[in-house]
Amino acid sequence: SQQGEEDPQALSIQEGENATMNCSYKTSINNLQWYRQNSGRGLVHLILIRSNEREKHSGRLRVTLDTSKKSSSLLITASRAADTASYFCATDEGGSYIPTFGRGTSLIVHP
Amino acid sequence: ETGVTQSPTHLIKTRGQQVTLRCSSQSGHNTVSWYQQALGQGPQFIFQYYREEENGRGNFPPRFSGLQFPNYSSELNVNALELDDSALYLCASSLLRAQANEQFFGPGTRLTVL
């Protein structure tokens, strides 16, 4: 079963625009992570936010976490064609610390 | 790029056969997890090994089994292959600690079952 669900399923934007993806989950978590996957390859870890954190930044990435709404968002600013990929959120529940992935958001950035 | 490697890259098998997939963990990592990713879906957790012992298992039947070796490399074995086993199989290594489990993924093995 999948804990997190990303929204939208697909997003198409122009280079230079910002891209926002959302993740909702069902039960309380320890951490939430965002990963990127290029064209059916392995996943690359982008950022981890702990349940007691509200916002984190890494380069052009900004992640927020709202535990009261059980949701997170990933913002990519000034997008580039190279950002074209699928983005997944992964949450770990309770004492598990095993990430459970959503279905992902497919982002296409047009040059 | 991470130090996690997987072999083979692609594999074609027929229904009923058995397959072994291999993973070499990133240096210093003591934990390996295996995921199955069907086309258009997110990775589904199969199981995790920590110091050669199974440390958690997802909703997969017993014909999915694994091993972790003293050098922390790992194998995923699937018996009696079914058509639905066609997927990308990902392994991920990590350093298990109390607060987080950031995972480093290999490039995957694409398995096709005919």
PDB file of C-alpha atoms in Angstrom:
ATOM      1  CA  SER A   1       0.000   0.000   0.000  1.00  0.00           C
ATOM      2  CA  GLN A   2       1.143   3.571  -0.593  1.00  0.00           C
ATOM      3  CA  GLN A   3       1.236   6.060   2.212  1.00  0.00           C
ATOM      4  CA  GLY A   4       1.915   9.233   0.267  1.00  0.00           C
ATOM      5  CA  GLU A   5       0.101  10.503  -2.766  1.00  0.00           C
ATOM      6  CA  GLU A   6       1.562  13.181  -4.995  1.00  0.00           C
ATOM      7  CA  ASP A   7      -0.452  15.816  -6.790  1.00  0.00           C
ATOM      8  CA  PRO A   8      -0.607  16.631  -9.636  1.00  0.00           C
ATOM      9  CA  GLN A   9       0.138  13.370 -11.447  1.00  0.00           C
ATOM     10  CA  ALA A  10       1.699  15.349 -14.285  1.00  0.00           C
ATOM     11  CA  LEU A  11       2.962  18.899 -14.641  1.00  0.00           C
ATOM     12  CA  SER A  12       4.181  20.653 -17.781  1.00  0.00           C
ATOM     13  CA  ILE A  13       5.869  24.065 -17.558  1.00  0.00           C
ATOM     14  CA  GLN A  14       8.261  26.325 -19.419  1.00  0.00           C
ATOM     15  CA  GLU A  15      11.885  26.737 -18.457  1.00  0.00           C
ATOM     16  CA  GLY A  16      12.286  29.486 -15.894  1.00  0.00           C
ATOM     17  CA  GLU A  17       8.896  28.931 -14.284  1.00  0.00           C
ATOM     18  CA  ASN A  18       8.429  27.524 -10.813  1.00  0.00           C
ATOM     19  CA  ALA A  19       7.084  24.002 -10.273  1.00  0.00           C
ATOM     20  CA  THR A  20       5.105  23.007  -7.198  1.00  0.00           C
ATOM     21  CA  MET A  21       4.255  19.436  -6.286  1.00  0.00           C
ATOM     22  CA  ASN A  22       2.256  18.302  -3.314  1.00  0.00           C
ATOM     23  CA  CYS A  23       2.247  15.156  -1.228  1.00  0.00           C
ATOM     24  CA  SER A  24      -0.457  14.028   1.153  1.00  0.00           C
ATOM     25  CA  TYR A  25      -0.167  11.131   3.569  1.00  0.00           C
ATOM     26  CA  LYS A  26      -2.424   9.283   5.955  1.00  0.00           C
ATOM     27  CA  THR A  27      -0.719   8.490   9.251  1.00  0.00           C
ATOM     28  CA  SER A  28       1.788  10.225  11.499  1.00  0.00           C
ATOM     29  CA  ILE A  29       5.353  10.163  10.252  1.00  0.00           C
ATOM     30  CA  ASN A  30       8.914  10.489  11.479  1.00  0.00           C
ATOM     31  CA  ASN A  31      10.342  11.952   8.304  1.00  0.00           C
ATOM     32  CA  LEU A  32       9.318  12.855   4.783  1.00  0.00           C
ATOM     33  CA  GLN A  33      11.709  12.637   1.882  1.00  0.00           C
ATOM     34  CA  TRP A  34      11.588  13.765  -1.736  1.00  0.00           C
ATOM     35  CA  TYR A  35      13.309  11.831  -4.495  1.00  0.00           C
ATOM     36  CA  ARG A  36      13.806  12.403  -8.221  1.00  0.00           C
ATOM     37  CA  GLN A  37      13.844   9.698 -10.877  1.00  0.00           C
ATOM     38  CA  ASN A  38      15.031  10.261 -14.417  1.00  0.00           C
ATOM     39  CA  SER A  39      13.447   8.113 -17.109  1.00  0.00           C
ATOM     40  CA  GLY A  40      13.092   4.763 -15.312  1.00  0.00           C
ATOM     41  CA  ARG A  41      16.484   4.909 -13.644  1.00  0.00           C
ATOM     42  CA  GLY A  42      17.415   4.823  -9.967  1.00  0.00           C
ATOM     43  CA  LEU A  43      16.042   7.398  -7.560  1.00  0.00           C
ATOM     44  CA  VAL A  44      18.121  10.314  -6.336  1.00  0.00           C
ATOM     45  CA  HIS A  45      17.552  11.669  -2.854  1.00  0.00           C
ATOM     46  CA  LEU A  46      16.726  15.391  -2.873  1.00  0.00           C
ATOM     47  CA  ILE A  47      15.811  16.430   0.632  1.00  0.00           C
ATOM     48  CA  LEU A  48      14.648  15.058   3.981  1.00  0.00           C
ATOM     49  CA  ILE A  49      12.424  16.979   6.364  1.00  0.00           C
ATOM     50  CA  ARG A  50      11.761  15.752   9.875  1.00  0.00           C
ATOM     51  CA  SER A  51       8.329  15.773  11.465  1.00  0.00           C
ATOM     52  CA  ASN A  52       9.329  18.629  13.799  1.00  0.00           C
ATOM     53  CA  GLU A  53      10.506  20.834  10.923  1.00  0.00           C
ATOM     54  CA  ARG A  54       8.294  23.082   8.825  1.00  0.00           C
ATOM     55  CA  GLU A  55      10.517  24.179   5.963  1.00  0.00           C
ATOM     56  CA  LYS A  56      13.848  23.261   4.381  1.00  0.00           C
ATOM     57  CA  HIS A  57      15.822  24.645   1.496  1.00  0.00           C
ATOM     58  CA  SER A  58      18.423  23.087  -0.764  1.00  0.00           C
ATOM     59  CA  GLY A  59      19.594  25.161  -3.707  1.00  0.00           C
ATOM     60  CA  ARG A  60      16.545  25.774  -5.905  1.00  0.00           C
ATOM     61  CA  LEU A  61      14.418  23.382  -3.847  1.00  0.00           C
ATOM     62  CA  ARG A  62      12.086  24.386  -1.055  1.00  0.00           C
ATOM     63  CA  VAL A  63      10.141  21.816   0.924  1.00  0.00           C
ATOM     64  CA  THR A  64       7.416  22.544   3.431  1.00  0.00           C
ATOM     65  CA  LEU A  65       5.717  20.168   5.831  1.00  0.00           C
ATOM     66  CA  ASP A  66       2.362  20.669   7.521  1.00  0.00           C
ATOM     67  CA  THR A  67       1.808  17.788   9.926  1.00  0.00           C
ATOM     68  CA  SER A  68      -1.642  19.079  10.937  1.00  0.00           C
ATOM     69  CA  LYS A  69      -2.786  18.693   7.326  1.00  0.00           C
ATOM     70  CA  LYS A  70      -0.565  15.666   6.695  1.00  0.00           C
ATOM     71  CA  SER A  71       0.864  17.271   3.607  1.00  0.00           C
ATOM     72  CA  SER A  72       4.112  18.475   2.099  1.00  0.00           C
ATOM     73  CA  SER A  73       5.045  20.519  -0.919  1.00  0.00           C
ATOM     74  CA  LEU A  74       8.131  20.619  -3.088  1.00  0.00           C
ATOM     75  CA  LEU A  75       8.874  23.857  -4.916  1.00  0.00           C
ATOM     76  CA  ILE A  76      11.470  23.992  -7.671  1.00  0.00           C
ATOM     77  CA  THR A  77      12.294  27.565  -8.551  1.00  0.00           C
ATOM     78  CA  ALA A  78      13.563  28.784 -11.924  1.00  0.00           C
ATOM     79  CA  SER A  79      13.110  25.358 -13.483  1.00  0.00           C
ATOM     80  CA  ARG A  80      15.448  23.996 -16.144  1.00  0.00           C
ATOM     81  CA  ALA A  81      14.952  21.388 -18.852  1.00  0.00           C
ATOM     82  CA  ALA A  82      17.249  19.121 -16.828  1.00  0.00           C
ATOM     83  CA  ASP A  83      14.637  19.112 -14.028  1.00  0.00           C
ATOM     84  CA  THR A  84      12.407  16.966 -16.258  1.00  0.00           C
ATOM     85  CA  ALA A  85      11.853  13.820 -14.197  1.00  0.00           C
ATOM     86  CA  SER A  86       9.411  12.052 -11.891  1.00  0.00           C
ATOM     87  CA  TYR A  87       9.324  13.268  -8.315  1.00  0.00           C
ATOM     88  CA  PHE A  88       8.319  11.047  -5.413  1.00  0.00           C
ATOM     89  CA  CYS A  89       7.616  11.698  -1.795  1.00  0.00           C
ATOM     90  CA  ALA A  90       8.407   8.981   0.717  1.00  0.00           C
ATOM     91  CA  THR A  91       7.208   8.823   4.286  1.00  0.00           C
ATOM     92  CA  ASP A  92       8.098   6.541   7.164  1.00  0.00           C
ATOM     93  CA  GLU A  93       5.454   5.731   9.730  1.00  0.00           C
ATOM     94  CA  GLY A  94       5.813   5.357  13.472  1.00  0.00           C
ATOM     95  CA  GLY A  95       8.793   3.235  14.454  1.00  0.00           C
ATOM     96  CA  SER A  96       9.399   1.901  10.952  1.00  0.00           C
ATOM     97  CA  TYR A  97      11.910   4.293   9.345  1.00  0.00           C
ATOM     98  CA  ILE A  98      11.304   2.389   6.089  1.00  0.00           C
ATOM     99  CA  PRO A  99      10.269   4.914   3.430  1.00  0.00           C
ATOM    100  CA  THR A 100       6.988   4.259   1.647  1.00  0.00           C
ATOM    101  CA  PHE A 101       6.686   5.914  -1.747  1.00  0.00           C
ATOM    102  CA  GLY A 102       3.785   7.555  -3.518  1.00  0.00           C
ATOM    103  CA  ARG A 103       3.014   7.244  -7.234  1.00  0.00           C
ATOM    104  CA  GLY A 104       4.955  10.340  -8.161  1.00  0.00           C
ATOM    105  CA  THR A 105       4.522  13.532 -10.148  1.00  0.00           C
ATOM    106  CA  SER A 106       5.833  13.572 -13.696  1.00  0.00           C
ATOM    107  CA  LEU A 107       7.382  16.974 -14.420  1.00  0.00           C
ATOM    108  CA  ILE A 108       8.196  18.127 -17.943  1.00  0.00           C
ATOM    109  CA  VAL A 109      10.110  21.373 -18.358  1.00  0.00           C
ATOM    110  CA  HIS A 110      10.057  22.703 -21.913  1.00  0.00           C
ATOM    111  CA  PRO A 111      13.161  24.609 -23.071  1.00  0.00           C
TER     112      PRO A 111
ATOM    113  CA  GLU B   1      26.061   9.286  -8.782  1.00  0.00           C
ATOM    114  CA  THR B   2      25.967   6.960  -5.770  1.00  0.00           C
ATOM    115  CA  GLY B   3      28.221   3.961  -5.219  1.00  0.00           C
ATOM    116  CA  VAL B   4      25.328   1.485  -5.434  1.00  0.00           C
ATOM    117  CA  THR B   5      25.572  -0.881  -8.376  1.00  0.00           C
ATOM    118  CA  GLN B   6      23.138  -3.496  -9.654  1.00  0.00           C
ATOM    119  CA  SER B   7      23.442  -6.366 -12.078  1.00  0.00           C
ATOM    120  CA  PRO B   8      22.284  -7.256 -14.587  1.00  0.00           C
ATOM    121  CA  THR B   9      20.843  -4.111 -16.189  1.00  0.00           C
ATOM    122  CA  HIS B  10      18.196  -5.974 -18.136  1.00  0.00           C
ATOM    123  CA  LEU B  11      16.892  -9.513 -17.930  1.00  0.00           C
ATOM    124  CA  ILE B  12      14.292 -11.494 -19.840  1.00  0.00           C
ATOM    125  CA  LYS B  13      12.814 -14.634 -18.305  1.00  0.00           C
ATOM    126  CA  THR B  14       9.847 -16.859 -18.960  1.00  0.00           C
ATOM    127  CA  ARG B  15       7.000 -17.620 -16.598  1.00  0.00           C
ATOM    128  CA  GLY B  16       7.877 -20.232 -13.990  1.00  0.00           C
ATOM    129  CA  GLN B  17      11.614 -19.597 -14.075  1.00  0.00           C
ATOM    130  CA  GLN B  18      13.734 -18.323 -11.216  1.00  0.00           C
ATOM    131  CA  VAL B  19      15.865 -15.165 -11.182  1.00  0.00           C
ATOM    132  CA  THR B  20      18.627 -13.716  -9.007  1.00  0.00           C
ATOM    133  CA  LEU B  21      19.356 -10.014  -8.974  1.00  0.00           C
ATOM    134  CA  ARG B  22      22.448  -8.557  -7.354  1.00  0.00           C
ATOM    135  CA  CYS B  23      23.277  -5.329  -5.571  1.00  0.00           C
ATOM    136  CA  SER B  24      26.501  -3.877  -4.251  1.00  0.00           C
ATOM    137  CA  SER B  25      25.955  -1.350  -1.479  1.00  0.00           C
ATOM    138  CA  GLN B  26      27.608   2.004  -1.062  1.00  0.00           C
ATOM    139  CA  SER B  27      30.767   1.808   1.021  1.00  0.00           C
ATOM    140  CA  GLY B  28      30.063   2.111   4.753  1.00  0.00           C
ATOM    141  CA  HIS B  29      26.361   1.278   4.506  1.00  0.00           C
ATOM    142  CA  ASN B  30      25.018  -1.625   6.560  1.00  0.00           C
ATOM    143  CA  THR B  31      21.445  -1.747   5.311  1.00  0.00           C
ATOM    144  CA  VAL B  32      19.984  -2.678   1.954  1.00  0.00           C
ATOM    145  CA  SER B  33      16.383  -2.422   0.815  1.00  0.00           C
ATOM    146  CA  TRP B  34      14.765  -3.828  -2.308  1.00  0.00           C
ATOM    147  CA  TYR B  35      11.891  -2.243  -4.184  1.00  0.00           C
ATOM    148  CA  GLN B  36       9.732  -3.274  -7.115  1.00  0.00           C
ATOM    149  CA  GLN B  37       8.584  -0.508  -9.433  1.00  0.00           C
ATOM    150  CA  ALA B  38       5.936  -1.276 -12.028  1.00  0.00           C
ATOM    151  CA  LEU B  39       5.574   1.045 -14.986  1.00  0.00           C
ATOM    152  CA  GLY B  40       3.991   4.328 -13.974  1.00  0.00           C
ATOM    153  CA  GLN B  41       3.991   3.475 -10.286  1.00  0.00           C
ATOM    154  CA  GLY B  42       6.091   4.352  -7.286  1.00  0.00           C
ATOM    155  CA  PRO B  43       8.570   1.890  -5.806  1.00  0.00           C
ATOM    156  CA  GLN B  44       6.960  -0.795  -3.641  1.00  0.00           C
ATOM    157  CA  PHE B  45       8.979  -1.999  -0.649  1.00  0.00           C
ATOM    158  CA  ILE B  46       9.865  -5.702  -0.829  1.00  0.00           C
ATOM    159  CA  PHE B  47      12.185  -6.160   2.175  1.00  0.00           C
ATOM    160  CA  GLN B  48      15.138  -4.732   4.011  1.00  0.00           C
ATOM    161  CA  TYR B  49      18.268  -6.394   5.372  1.00  0.00           C
ATOM    162  CA  TYR B  50      20.371  -5.040   8.214  1.00  0.00           C
ATOM    163  CA  ARG B  51      23.618  -6.794   9.088  1.00  0.00           C
ATOM    164  CA  GLU B  52      22.560  -9.930   7.196  1.00  0.00           C
ATOM    165  CA  GLU B  53      19.178 -10.247   8.934  1.00  0.00           C
ATOM    166  CA  GLU B  54      15.786  -9.398   7.466  1.00  0.00           C
ATOM    167  CA  ASN B  55      14.685  -6.154   9.105  1.00  0.00           C
ATOM    168  CA  GLY B  56      11.270  -5.626   7.562  1.00  0.00           C
ATOM    169  CA  ARG B  57       9.138  -6.984   4.775  1.00  0.00           C
ATOM    170  CA  GLY B  58       6.465  -5.560   2.530  1.00  0.00           C
ATOM    171  CA  ASN B  59       3.410  -7.269   1.111  1.00  0.00           C
ATOM    172  CA  PHE B  60       5.219  -9.711  -1.163  1.00  0.00           C
ATOM    173  CA  PRO B  61       4.822 -13.524  -1.251  1.00  0.00           C
ATOM    174  CA  PRO B  62       7.511 -15.897   0.078  1.00  0.00           C
ATOM    175  CA  ARG B  63       8.742 -16.641  -3.442  1.00  0.00           C
ATOM    176  CA  PHE B  64      10.510 -13.274  -3.092  1.00  0.00           C
ATOM    177  CA  SER B  65      13.538 -13.919  -0.911  1.00  0.00           C
ATOM    178  CA  GLY B  66      16.816 -12.216  -0.212  1.00  0.00           C
ATOM    179  CA  LEU B  67      20.266 -12.414   1.221  1.00  0.00           C
ATOM    180  CA  GLN B  68      22.755  -9.918   2.539  1.00  0.00           C
ATOM    181  CA  PHE B  69      26.405 -10.913   2.698  1.00  0.00           C
ATOM    182  CA  PRO B  70      29.125  -9.922   5.199  1.00  0.00           C
ATOM    183  CA  ASN B  71      30.418  -7.312   2.758  1.00  0.00           C
ATOM    184  CA  TYR B  72      26.852  -5.889   2.704  1.00  0.00           C
ATOM    185  CA  SER B  73      26.217  -6.835  -0.915  1.00  0.00           C
ATOM    186  CA  SER B  74      22.815  -8.366  -1.470  1.00  0.00           C
ATOM    187  CA  GLU B  75      20.739 -10.653  -3.663  1.00  0.00           C
ATOM    188  CA  LEU B  76      17.053 -10.710  -4.492  1.00  0.00           C
ATOM    189  CA  ASN B  77      15.707 -14.085  -5.584  1.00  0.00           C
ATOM    190  CA  VAL B  78      12.335 -14.584  -7.184  1.00  0.00           C
ATOM    191  CA  ASN B  79      11.015 -18.108  -7.762  1.00  0.00           C
ATOM    192  CA  ALA B  80       8.184 -19.256 -10.016  1.00  0.00           C
ATOM    193  CA  LEU B  81       8.143 -16.031 -12.000  1.00  0.00           C
ATOM    194  CA  GLU B  82       4.786 -14.596 -13.009  1.00  0.00           C
ATOM    195  CA  LEU B  83       3.981 -12.107 -15.744  1.00  0.00           C
ATOM    196  CA  ASP B  84       3.174  -9.456 -13.118  1.00  0.00           C
ATOM    197  CA  ASP B  85       6.733  -9.691 -11.809  1.00  0.00           C
ATOM    198  CA  SER B  86       7.830  -7.677 -14.845  1.00  0.00           C
ATOM    199  CA  ALA B  87       9.136  -4.438 -13.357  1.00  0.00           C
ATOM    200  CA  LEU B  88      12.154  -2.356 -12.488  1.00  0.00           C
ATOM    201  CA  TYR B  89      13.831  -3.750  -9.367  1.00  0.00           C
ATOM    202  CA  LEU B  90      15.706  -1.212  -7.303  1.00  0.00           C
ATOM    203  CA  CYS B  91      18.044  -1.729  -4.431  1.00  0.00           C
ATOM    204  CA  ALA B  92      18.923   1.028  -2.021  1.00  0.00           C
ATOM    205  CA  SER B  93      21.607   1.127   0.615  1.00  0.00           C
ATOM    206  CA  SER B  94      21.623   3.203   3.739  1.00  0.00           C
ATOM    207  CA  LEU B  95      23.143   3.572   7.158  1.00  0.00           C
ATOM    208  CA  LEU B  96      20.424   2.580   9.564  1.00  0.00           C
ATOM    209  CA  ARG B  97      20.133   5.024  12.391  1.00  0.00           C
ATOM    210  CA  ALA B  98      17.428   6.038  14.765  1.00  0.00           C
ATOM    211  CA  GLN B  99      16.266   9.228  13.155  1.00  0.00           C
ATOM    212  CA  ALA B 100      16.363   8.880   9.423  1.00  0.00           C
ATOM    213  CA  ASN B 101      16.911   6.405   6.663  1.00  0.00           C
ATOM    214  CA  GLU B 102      18.090   8.349   3.629  1.00  0.00           C
ATOM    215  CA  GLN B 103      18.510   5.817   0.889  1.00  0.00           C
ATOM    216  CA  PHE B 104      20.949   5.713  -1.996  1.00  0.00           C
ATOM    217  CA  PHE B 105      19.562   3.881  -4.999  1.00  0.00           C
ATOM    218  CA  GLY B 106      21.205   1.826  -7.667  1.00  0.00           C
ATOM    219  CA  PRO B 107      20.234   2.202 -11.341  1.00  0.00           C
ATOM    220  CA  GLY B 108      17.908  -0.801 -11.209  1.00  0.00           C
ATOM    221  CA  THR B 109      17.432  -4.072 -13.041  1.00  0.00           C
ATOM    222  CA  ARG B 110      14.636  -4.180 -15.575  1.00  0.00           C
ATOM    223  CA  LEU B 111      13.051  -7.636 -15.512  1.00  0.00           C
ATOM    224  CA  THR B 112      10.716  -8.775 -18.268  1.00  0.00           C
ATOM    225  CA  VAL B 113       8.757 -11.991 -17.781  1.00  0.00           C
ATOM    226  CA  LEU B 114       7.294 -13.520 -20.945  1.00  0.00           C
TER     227      LEU B 114
END
